[in-house]
mmCIF file of C-alpha atoms and ligand atoms in Angstrom:
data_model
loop_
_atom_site.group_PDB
_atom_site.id
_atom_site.type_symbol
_atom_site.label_atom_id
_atom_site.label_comp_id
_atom_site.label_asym_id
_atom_site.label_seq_id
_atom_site.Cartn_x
_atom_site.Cartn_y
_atom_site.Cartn_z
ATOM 1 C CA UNK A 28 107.824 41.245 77.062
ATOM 2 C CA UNK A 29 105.896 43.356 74.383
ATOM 3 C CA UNK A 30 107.911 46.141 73.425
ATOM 4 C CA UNK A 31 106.667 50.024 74.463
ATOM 5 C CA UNK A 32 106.261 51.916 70.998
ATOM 6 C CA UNK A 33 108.169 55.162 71.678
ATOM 7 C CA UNK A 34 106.292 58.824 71.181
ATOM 8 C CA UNK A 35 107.721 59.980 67.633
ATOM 9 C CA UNK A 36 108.264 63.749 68.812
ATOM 10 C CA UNK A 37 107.164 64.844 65.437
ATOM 11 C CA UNK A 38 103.431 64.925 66.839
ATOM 12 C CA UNK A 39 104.305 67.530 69.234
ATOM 13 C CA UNK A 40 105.474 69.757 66.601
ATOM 14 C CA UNK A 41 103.061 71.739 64.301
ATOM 15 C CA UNK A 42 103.013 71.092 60.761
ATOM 16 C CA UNK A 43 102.397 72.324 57.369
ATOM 17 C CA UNK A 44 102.248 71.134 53.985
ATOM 18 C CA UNK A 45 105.698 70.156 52.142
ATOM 19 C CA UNK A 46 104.585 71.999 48.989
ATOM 20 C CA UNK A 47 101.178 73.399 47.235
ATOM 21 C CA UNK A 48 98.555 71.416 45.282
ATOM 22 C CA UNK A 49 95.363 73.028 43.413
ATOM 23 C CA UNK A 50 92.241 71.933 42.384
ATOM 24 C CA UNK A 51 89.104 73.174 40.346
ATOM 25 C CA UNK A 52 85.462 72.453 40.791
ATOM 26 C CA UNK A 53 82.457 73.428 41.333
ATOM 27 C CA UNK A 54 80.384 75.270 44.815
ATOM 28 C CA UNK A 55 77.825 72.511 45.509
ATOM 29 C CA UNK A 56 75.356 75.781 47.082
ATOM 30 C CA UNK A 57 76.331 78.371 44.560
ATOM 31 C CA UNK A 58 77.066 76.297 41.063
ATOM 32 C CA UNK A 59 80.094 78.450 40.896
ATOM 33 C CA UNK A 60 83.334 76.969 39.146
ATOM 34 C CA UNK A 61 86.291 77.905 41.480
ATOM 35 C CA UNK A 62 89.985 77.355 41.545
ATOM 36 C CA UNK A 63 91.574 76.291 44.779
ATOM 37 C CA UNK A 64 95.240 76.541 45.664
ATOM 38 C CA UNK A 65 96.555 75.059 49.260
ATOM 39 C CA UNK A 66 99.591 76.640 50.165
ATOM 40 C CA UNK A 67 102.084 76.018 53.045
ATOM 41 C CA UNK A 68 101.899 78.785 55.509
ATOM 42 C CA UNK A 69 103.733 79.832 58.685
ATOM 43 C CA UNK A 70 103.650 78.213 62.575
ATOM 44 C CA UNK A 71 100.329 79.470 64.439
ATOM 45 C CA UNK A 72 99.049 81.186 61.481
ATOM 46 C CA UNK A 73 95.912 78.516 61.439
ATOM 47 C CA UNK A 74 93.621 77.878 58.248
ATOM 48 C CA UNK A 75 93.066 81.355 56.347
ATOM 49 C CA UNK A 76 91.381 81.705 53.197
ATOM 50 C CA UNK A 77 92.275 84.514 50.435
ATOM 51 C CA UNK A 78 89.204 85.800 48.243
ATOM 52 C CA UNK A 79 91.361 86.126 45.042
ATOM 53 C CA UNK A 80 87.913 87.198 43.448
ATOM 54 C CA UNK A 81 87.783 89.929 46.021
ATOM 55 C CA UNK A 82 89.666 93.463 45.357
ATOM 56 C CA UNK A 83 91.048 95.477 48.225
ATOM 57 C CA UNK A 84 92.822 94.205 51.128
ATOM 58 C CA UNK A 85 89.725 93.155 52.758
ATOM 59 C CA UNK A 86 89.952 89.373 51.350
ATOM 60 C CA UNK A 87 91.310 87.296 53.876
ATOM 61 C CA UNK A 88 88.542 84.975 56.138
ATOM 62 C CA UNK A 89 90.538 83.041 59.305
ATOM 63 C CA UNK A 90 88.389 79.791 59.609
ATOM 64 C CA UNK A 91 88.207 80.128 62.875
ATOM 65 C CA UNK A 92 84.425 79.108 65.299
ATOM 66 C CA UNK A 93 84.182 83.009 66.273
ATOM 67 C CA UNK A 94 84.458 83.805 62.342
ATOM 68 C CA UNK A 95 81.441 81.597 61.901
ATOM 69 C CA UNK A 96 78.435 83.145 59.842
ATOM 70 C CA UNK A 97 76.048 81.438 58.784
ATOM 71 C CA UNK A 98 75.511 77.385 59.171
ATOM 72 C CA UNK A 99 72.437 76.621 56.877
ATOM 73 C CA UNK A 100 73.312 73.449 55.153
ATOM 74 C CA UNK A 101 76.957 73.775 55.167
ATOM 75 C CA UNK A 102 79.294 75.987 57.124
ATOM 76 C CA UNK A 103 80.200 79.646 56.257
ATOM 77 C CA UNK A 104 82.686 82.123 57.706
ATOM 78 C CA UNK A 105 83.110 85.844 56.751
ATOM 79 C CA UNK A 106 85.491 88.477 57.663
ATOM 80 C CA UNK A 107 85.025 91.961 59.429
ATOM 81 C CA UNK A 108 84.166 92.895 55.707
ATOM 82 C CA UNK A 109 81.272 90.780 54.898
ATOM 83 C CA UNK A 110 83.478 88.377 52.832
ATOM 84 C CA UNK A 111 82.407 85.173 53.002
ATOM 85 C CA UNK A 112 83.865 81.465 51.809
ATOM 86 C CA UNK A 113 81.004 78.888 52.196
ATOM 87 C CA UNK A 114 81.372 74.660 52.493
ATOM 88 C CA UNK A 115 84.452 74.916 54.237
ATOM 89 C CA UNK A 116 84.049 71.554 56.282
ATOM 90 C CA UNK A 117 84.551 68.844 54.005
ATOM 91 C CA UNK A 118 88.474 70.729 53.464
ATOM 92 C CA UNK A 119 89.098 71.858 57.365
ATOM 93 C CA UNK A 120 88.050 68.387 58.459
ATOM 94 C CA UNK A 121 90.876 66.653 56.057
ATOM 95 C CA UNK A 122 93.520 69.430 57.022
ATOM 96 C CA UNK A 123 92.791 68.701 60.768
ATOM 97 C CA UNK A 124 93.147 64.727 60.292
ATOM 98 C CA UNK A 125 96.102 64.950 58.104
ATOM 99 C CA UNK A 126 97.541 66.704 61.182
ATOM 100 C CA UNK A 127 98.129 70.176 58.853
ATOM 101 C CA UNK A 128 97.907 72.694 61.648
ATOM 102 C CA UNK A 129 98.709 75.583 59.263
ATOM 103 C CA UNK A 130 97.551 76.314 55.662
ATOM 104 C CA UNK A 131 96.606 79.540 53.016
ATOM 105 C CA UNK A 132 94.016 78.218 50.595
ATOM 106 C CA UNK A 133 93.260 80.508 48.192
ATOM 107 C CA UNK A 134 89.788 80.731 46.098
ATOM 108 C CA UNK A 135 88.655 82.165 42.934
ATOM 109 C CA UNK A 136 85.177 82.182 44.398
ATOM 110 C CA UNK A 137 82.666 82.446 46.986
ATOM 111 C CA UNK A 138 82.571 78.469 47.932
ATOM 112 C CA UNK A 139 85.466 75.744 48.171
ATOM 113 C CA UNK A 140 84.944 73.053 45.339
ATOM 114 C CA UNK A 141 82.295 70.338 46.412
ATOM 115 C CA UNK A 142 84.580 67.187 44.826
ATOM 116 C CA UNK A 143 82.975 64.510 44.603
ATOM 117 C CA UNK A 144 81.099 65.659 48.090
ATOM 118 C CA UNK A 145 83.403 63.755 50.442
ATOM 119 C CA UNK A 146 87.226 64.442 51.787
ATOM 120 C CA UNK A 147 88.816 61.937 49.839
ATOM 121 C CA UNK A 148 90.168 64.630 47.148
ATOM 122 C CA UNK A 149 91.497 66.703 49.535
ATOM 123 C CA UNK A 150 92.978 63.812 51.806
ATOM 124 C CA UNK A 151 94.832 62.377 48.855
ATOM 125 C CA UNK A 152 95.859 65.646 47.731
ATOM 126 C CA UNK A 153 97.204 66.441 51.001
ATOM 127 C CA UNK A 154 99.205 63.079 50.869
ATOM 128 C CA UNK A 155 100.553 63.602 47.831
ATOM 129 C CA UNK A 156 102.359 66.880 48.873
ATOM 130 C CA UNK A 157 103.453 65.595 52.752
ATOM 131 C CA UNK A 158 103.660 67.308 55.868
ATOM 132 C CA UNK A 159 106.587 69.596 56.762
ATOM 133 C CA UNK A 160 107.549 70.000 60.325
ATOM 134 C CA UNK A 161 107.317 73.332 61.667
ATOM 135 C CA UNK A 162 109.752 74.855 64.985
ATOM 136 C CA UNK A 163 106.588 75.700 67.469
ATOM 137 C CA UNK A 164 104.506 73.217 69.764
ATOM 138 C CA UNK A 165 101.457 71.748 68.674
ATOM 139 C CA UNK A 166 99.111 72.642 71.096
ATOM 140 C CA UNK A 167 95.718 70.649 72.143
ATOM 141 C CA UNK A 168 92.140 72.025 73.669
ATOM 142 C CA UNK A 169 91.716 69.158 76.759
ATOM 143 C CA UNK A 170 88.069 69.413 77.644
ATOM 144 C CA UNK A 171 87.888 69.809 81.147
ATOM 145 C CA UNK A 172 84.028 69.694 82.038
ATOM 146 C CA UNK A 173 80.515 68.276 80.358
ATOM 147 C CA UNK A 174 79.122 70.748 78.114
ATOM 148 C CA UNK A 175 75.897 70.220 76.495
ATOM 149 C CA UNK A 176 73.776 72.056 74.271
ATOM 150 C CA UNK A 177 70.306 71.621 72.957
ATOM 151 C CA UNK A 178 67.392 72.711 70.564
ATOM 152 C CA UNK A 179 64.534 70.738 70.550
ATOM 153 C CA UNK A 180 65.495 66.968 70.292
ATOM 154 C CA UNK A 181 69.335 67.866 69.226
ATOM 155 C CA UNK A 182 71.831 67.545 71.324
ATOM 156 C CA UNK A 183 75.325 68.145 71.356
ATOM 157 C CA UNK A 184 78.025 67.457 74.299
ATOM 158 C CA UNK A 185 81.730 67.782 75.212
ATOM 159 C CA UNK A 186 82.809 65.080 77.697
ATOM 160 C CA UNK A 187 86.302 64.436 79.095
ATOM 161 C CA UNK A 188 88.049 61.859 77.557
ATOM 162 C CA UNK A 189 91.771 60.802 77.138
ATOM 163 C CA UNK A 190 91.655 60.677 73.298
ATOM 164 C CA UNK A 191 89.675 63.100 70.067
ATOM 165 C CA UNK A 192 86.770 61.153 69.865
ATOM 166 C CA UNK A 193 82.755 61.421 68.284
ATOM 167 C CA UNK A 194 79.939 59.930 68.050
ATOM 168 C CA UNK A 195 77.122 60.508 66.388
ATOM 169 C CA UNK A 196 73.472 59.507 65.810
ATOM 170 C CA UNK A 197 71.179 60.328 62.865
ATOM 171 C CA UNK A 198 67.257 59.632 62.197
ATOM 172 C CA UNK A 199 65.650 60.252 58.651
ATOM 173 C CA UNK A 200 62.494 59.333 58.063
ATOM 174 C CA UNK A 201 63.625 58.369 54.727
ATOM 175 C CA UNK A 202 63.573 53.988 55.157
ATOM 176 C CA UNK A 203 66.730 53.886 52.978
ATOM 177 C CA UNK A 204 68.754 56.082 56.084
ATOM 178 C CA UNK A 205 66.295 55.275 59.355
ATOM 179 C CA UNK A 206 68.110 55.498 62.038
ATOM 180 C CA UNK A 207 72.218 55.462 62.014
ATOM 181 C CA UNK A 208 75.265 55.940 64.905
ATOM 182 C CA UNK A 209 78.680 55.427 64.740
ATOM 183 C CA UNK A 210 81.441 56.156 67.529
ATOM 184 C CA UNK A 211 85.419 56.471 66.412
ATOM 185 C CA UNK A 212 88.816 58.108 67.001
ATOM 186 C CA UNK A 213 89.889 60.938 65.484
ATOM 187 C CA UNK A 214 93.057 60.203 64.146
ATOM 188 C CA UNK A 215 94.273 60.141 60.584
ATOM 189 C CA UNK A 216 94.351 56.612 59.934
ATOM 190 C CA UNK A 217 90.823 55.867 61.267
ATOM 191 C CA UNK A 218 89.732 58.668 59.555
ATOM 192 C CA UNK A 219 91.169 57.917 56.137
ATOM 193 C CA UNK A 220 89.784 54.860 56.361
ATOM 194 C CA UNK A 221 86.141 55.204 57.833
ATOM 195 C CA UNK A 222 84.856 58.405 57.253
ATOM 196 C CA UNK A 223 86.505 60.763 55.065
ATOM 197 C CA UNK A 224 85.108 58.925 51.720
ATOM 198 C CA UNK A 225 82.210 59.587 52.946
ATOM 199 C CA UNK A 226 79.685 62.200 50.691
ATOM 200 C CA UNK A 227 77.005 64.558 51.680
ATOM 201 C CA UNK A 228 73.110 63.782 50.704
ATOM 202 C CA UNK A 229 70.134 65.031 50.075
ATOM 203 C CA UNK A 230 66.783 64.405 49.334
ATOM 204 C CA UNK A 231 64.977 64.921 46.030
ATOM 205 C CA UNK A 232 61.754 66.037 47.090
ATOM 206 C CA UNK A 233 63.753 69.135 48.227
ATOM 207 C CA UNK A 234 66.326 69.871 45.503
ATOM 208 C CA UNK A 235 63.835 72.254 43.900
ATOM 209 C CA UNK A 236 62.744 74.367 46.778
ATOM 210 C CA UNK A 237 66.546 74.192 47.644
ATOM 211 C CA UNK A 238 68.053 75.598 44.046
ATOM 212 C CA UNK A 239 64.762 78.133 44.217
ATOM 213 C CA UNK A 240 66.389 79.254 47.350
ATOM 214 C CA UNK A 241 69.957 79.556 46.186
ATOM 215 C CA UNK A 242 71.008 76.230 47.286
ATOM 216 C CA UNK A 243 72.443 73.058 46.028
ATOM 217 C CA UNK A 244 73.072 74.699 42.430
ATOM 218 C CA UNK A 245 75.979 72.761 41.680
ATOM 219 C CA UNK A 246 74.604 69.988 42.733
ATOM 220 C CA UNK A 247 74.418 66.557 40.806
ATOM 221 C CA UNK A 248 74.801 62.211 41.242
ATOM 222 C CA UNK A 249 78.837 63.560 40.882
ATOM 223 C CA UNK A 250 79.312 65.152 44.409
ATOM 224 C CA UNK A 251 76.090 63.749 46.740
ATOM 225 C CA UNK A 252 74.109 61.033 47.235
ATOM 226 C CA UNK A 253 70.318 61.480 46.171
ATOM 227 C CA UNK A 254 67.819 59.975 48.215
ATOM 228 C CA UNK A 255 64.463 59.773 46.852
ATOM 229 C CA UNK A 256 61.496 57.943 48.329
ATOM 230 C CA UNK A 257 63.238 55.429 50.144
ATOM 231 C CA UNK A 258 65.982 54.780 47.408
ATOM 232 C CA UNK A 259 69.684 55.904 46.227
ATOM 233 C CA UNK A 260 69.325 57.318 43.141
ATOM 234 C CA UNK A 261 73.503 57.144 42.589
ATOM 235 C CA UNK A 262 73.794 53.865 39.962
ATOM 236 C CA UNK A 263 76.645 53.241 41.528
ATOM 237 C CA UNK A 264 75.201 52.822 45.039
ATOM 238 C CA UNK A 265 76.384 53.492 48.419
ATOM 239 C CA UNK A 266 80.208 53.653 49.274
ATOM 240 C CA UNK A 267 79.204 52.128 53.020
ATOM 241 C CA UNK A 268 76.252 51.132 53.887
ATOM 242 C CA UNK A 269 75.808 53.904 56.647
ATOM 243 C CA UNK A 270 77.099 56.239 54.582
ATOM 244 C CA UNK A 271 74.571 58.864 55.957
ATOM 245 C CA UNK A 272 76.032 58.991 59.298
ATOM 246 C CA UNK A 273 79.711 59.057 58.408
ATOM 247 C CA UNK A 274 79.299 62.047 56.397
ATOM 248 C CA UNK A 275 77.647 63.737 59.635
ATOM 249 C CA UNK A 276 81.361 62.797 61.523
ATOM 250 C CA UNK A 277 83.033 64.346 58.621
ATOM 251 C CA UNK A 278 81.258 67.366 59.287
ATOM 252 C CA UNK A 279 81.589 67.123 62.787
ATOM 253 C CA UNK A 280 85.438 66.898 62.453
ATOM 254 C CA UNK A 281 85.331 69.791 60.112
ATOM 255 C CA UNK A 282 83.210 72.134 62.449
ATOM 256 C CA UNK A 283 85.126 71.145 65.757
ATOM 257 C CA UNK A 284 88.555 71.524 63.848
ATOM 258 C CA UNK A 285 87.637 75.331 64.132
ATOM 259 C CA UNK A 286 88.103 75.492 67.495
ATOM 260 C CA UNK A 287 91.941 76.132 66.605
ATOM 261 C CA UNK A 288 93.471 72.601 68.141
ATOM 262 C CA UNK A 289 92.347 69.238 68.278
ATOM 263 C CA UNK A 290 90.247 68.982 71.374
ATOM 264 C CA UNK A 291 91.201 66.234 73.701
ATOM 265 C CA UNK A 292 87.242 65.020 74.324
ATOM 266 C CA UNK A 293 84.459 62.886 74.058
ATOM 267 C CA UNK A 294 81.724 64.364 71.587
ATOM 268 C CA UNK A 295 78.596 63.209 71.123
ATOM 269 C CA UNK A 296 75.954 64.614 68.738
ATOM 270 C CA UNK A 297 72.525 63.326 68.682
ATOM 271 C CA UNK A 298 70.489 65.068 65.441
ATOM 272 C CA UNK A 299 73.286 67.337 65.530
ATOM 273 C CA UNK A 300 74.425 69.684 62.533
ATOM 274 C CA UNK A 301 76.800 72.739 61.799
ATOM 275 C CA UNK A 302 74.812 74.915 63.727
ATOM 276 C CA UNK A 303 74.513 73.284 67.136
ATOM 277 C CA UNK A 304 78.327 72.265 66.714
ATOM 278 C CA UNK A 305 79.303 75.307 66.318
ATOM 279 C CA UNK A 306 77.339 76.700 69.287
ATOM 280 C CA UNK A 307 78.768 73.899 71.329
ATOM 281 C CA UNK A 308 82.045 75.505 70.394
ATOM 282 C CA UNK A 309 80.971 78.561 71.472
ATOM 283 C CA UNK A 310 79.789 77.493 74.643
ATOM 284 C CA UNK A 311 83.571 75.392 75.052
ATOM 285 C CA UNK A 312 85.891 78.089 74.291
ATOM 286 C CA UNK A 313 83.318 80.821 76.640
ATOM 287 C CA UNK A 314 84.997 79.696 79.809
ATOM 288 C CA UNK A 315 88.605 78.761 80.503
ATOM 289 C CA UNK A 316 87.069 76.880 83.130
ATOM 290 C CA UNK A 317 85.695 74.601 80.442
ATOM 291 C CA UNK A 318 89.046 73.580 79.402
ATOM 292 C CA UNK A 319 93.054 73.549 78.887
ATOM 293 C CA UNK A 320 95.062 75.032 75.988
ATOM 294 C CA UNK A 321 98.360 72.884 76.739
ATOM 295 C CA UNK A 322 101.269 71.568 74.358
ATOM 296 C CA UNK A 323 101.243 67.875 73.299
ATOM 297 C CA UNK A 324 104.137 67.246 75.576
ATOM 298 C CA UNK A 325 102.398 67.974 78.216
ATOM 299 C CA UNK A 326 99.433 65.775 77.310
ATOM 300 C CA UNK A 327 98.229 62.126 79.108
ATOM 301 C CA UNK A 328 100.790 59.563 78.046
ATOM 302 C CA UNK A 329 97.628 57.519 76.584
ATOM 303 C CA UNK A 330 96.548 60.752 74.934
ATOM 304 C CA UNK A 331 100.138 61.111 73.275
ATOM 305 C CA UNK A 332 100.358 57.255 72.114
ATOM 306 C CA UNK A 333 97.327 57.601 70.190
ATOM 307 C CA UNK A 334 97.922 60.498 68.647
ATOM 308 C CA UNK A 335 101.221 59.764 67.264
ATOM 309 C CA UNK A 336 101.117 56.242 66.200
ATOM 310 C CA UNK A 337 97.746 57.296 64.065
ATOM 311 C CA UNK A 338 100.305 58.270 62.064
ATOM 312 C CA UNK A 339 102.533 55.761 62.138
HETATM 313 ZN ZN1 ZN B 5 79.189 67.740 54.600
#
């Protein structure tokens, strides 16, 4: 008789990190060198970023969906203020699947460093510190009804499910992307493995018009992947061969991870980006109809499983 892998209970506890770890780069939008520290923080204090740039006491952003300002090629929040931090994602999404729940990361700058234009910094960085254990539940979002929403021929849904789970689909006319999907667990070994090497892309018929416009300034063959009539201009090629559409999961993670929890749900984007998942967020957390804030404990047994053996 196969043997039943008991529930560590350390998943149903919230966590932050065991000690700090900095890094420095540069904003991919704004070309701005910043220094990042990650610091451990309190239970139920969430992701909050300090503007060390910024004077006054007006400097602290909660990454939160509500805090949400702008999502025009990566994701911003701002404060009451009008402080911003921009490109967030890539750093909430490895927080979220290294199962940090609470964390202080503190900026120099307007824009979290770029990397190499994946999570795999800030996933390794994160590992190299460990979790700490904190005394208060963890608790979960379990999505309780379809929600869909729509502009044009995107489309973004919440479905009940047992597990965190996403799928998405991309199209680019571009014959060296065409058309891409992938569907997978969020959990941190899946995650680690699949997606969060992943880097972000773009094309260079549009990195002029882009830097014109204040974008992609600190961008170079070091932190994205440069398509350019039907080619990757990188030398050293792709890191999977749908690389494209694993980077739009690592985003996804990122931008759903604001919600506050990991949501317990089925999520499927079709041509979806930061702006339609974060209005599907919107649309989610509306309604307490739409779903249940409850402690892991309380969660399906199947729900539980998965998410504490990702770990294991
Ligand atoms: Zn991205």
């Amino acid at each position: 008789m196969s043997k039943i892998k008991q529930v560590t209970p350390s998943a149903f506890y919230q966590h932050t990190l065991r000690d700090s770890f900095s890094c420095i780069g540069r904003g991919l939008h704004s070309g701005l060198k910043v220094i990042m520290r990650v610091l451990p923080a309190p239970a139920n204090t969430g992701y909050r970023f300090i503007r060390r740039d910024v004077k006054g006491d007006c400097n602290e952003i909660l990454a939160a969906w509500y805090t949400v300002s702008d999502t025009h090629l990566c994701t911003t929040i701002s404060n009451l203020c009008g402080v911003r931090v921009s490109t967030i994602e890539h750093l909430i999404a490895a927080l979220h699947v290294c199962d940090i729940d609470n964390a202080i990361i503190v900026l120099d700058g307007p824009e979290v460093p770029i990397m190499d234009g994946s999570a795999k910094a800030f996933v390794e960085l994160i590992d190299s510190v460990g979790l700490q254990q904190q005394a208060w539940q963890r608790r979960a979002i379990v999505v309780k009804k379809p929600l869909s929403v729509r502009e044009g021929d995107k489309l973004a849904c919440l479905l009940p499910y047992d597990k965190p789970w996403v799928k998405v689909e991309i199209d680019f006319e571009d014959p060296c992307i065409g058309r891409q999907s992938i569907s997978t667990a969020i959990d941190y070994a899946t995650v680690k493995r699949d997606i969060a090497c992943a880097r972000t892309f773009g094309f260079g018929e549009h990195i002029n018009a882009l830097k014109d416009l204040g974008f992609a300034r600190g961008g170079s063959l070091e932190n994205a992947i440069l398509v350019n009539n039907g080619k990757v201009v990188n030398s050293s090629g792709l890191r999977y061969d749908n690389e494209f559409v694993r980077h739009k999961v690592l985003d996804t993670i990122g931008d759903l991870a604001l919600s506050g929890a990991p949501i317990i749900g089925y999520f499927n984007g079709k041509y979806t980006g930061h702006a339609l998942n974060n209005l599907l967020l919107r649309k989610l957390m509306a309604s307490g109809a739409n779903y249940d804030f409850c402690n892991f404990s309380d969660l399906g047994y199947f729900s539980r499983k998965l998410l504490a053996e990702s770990r294991a």
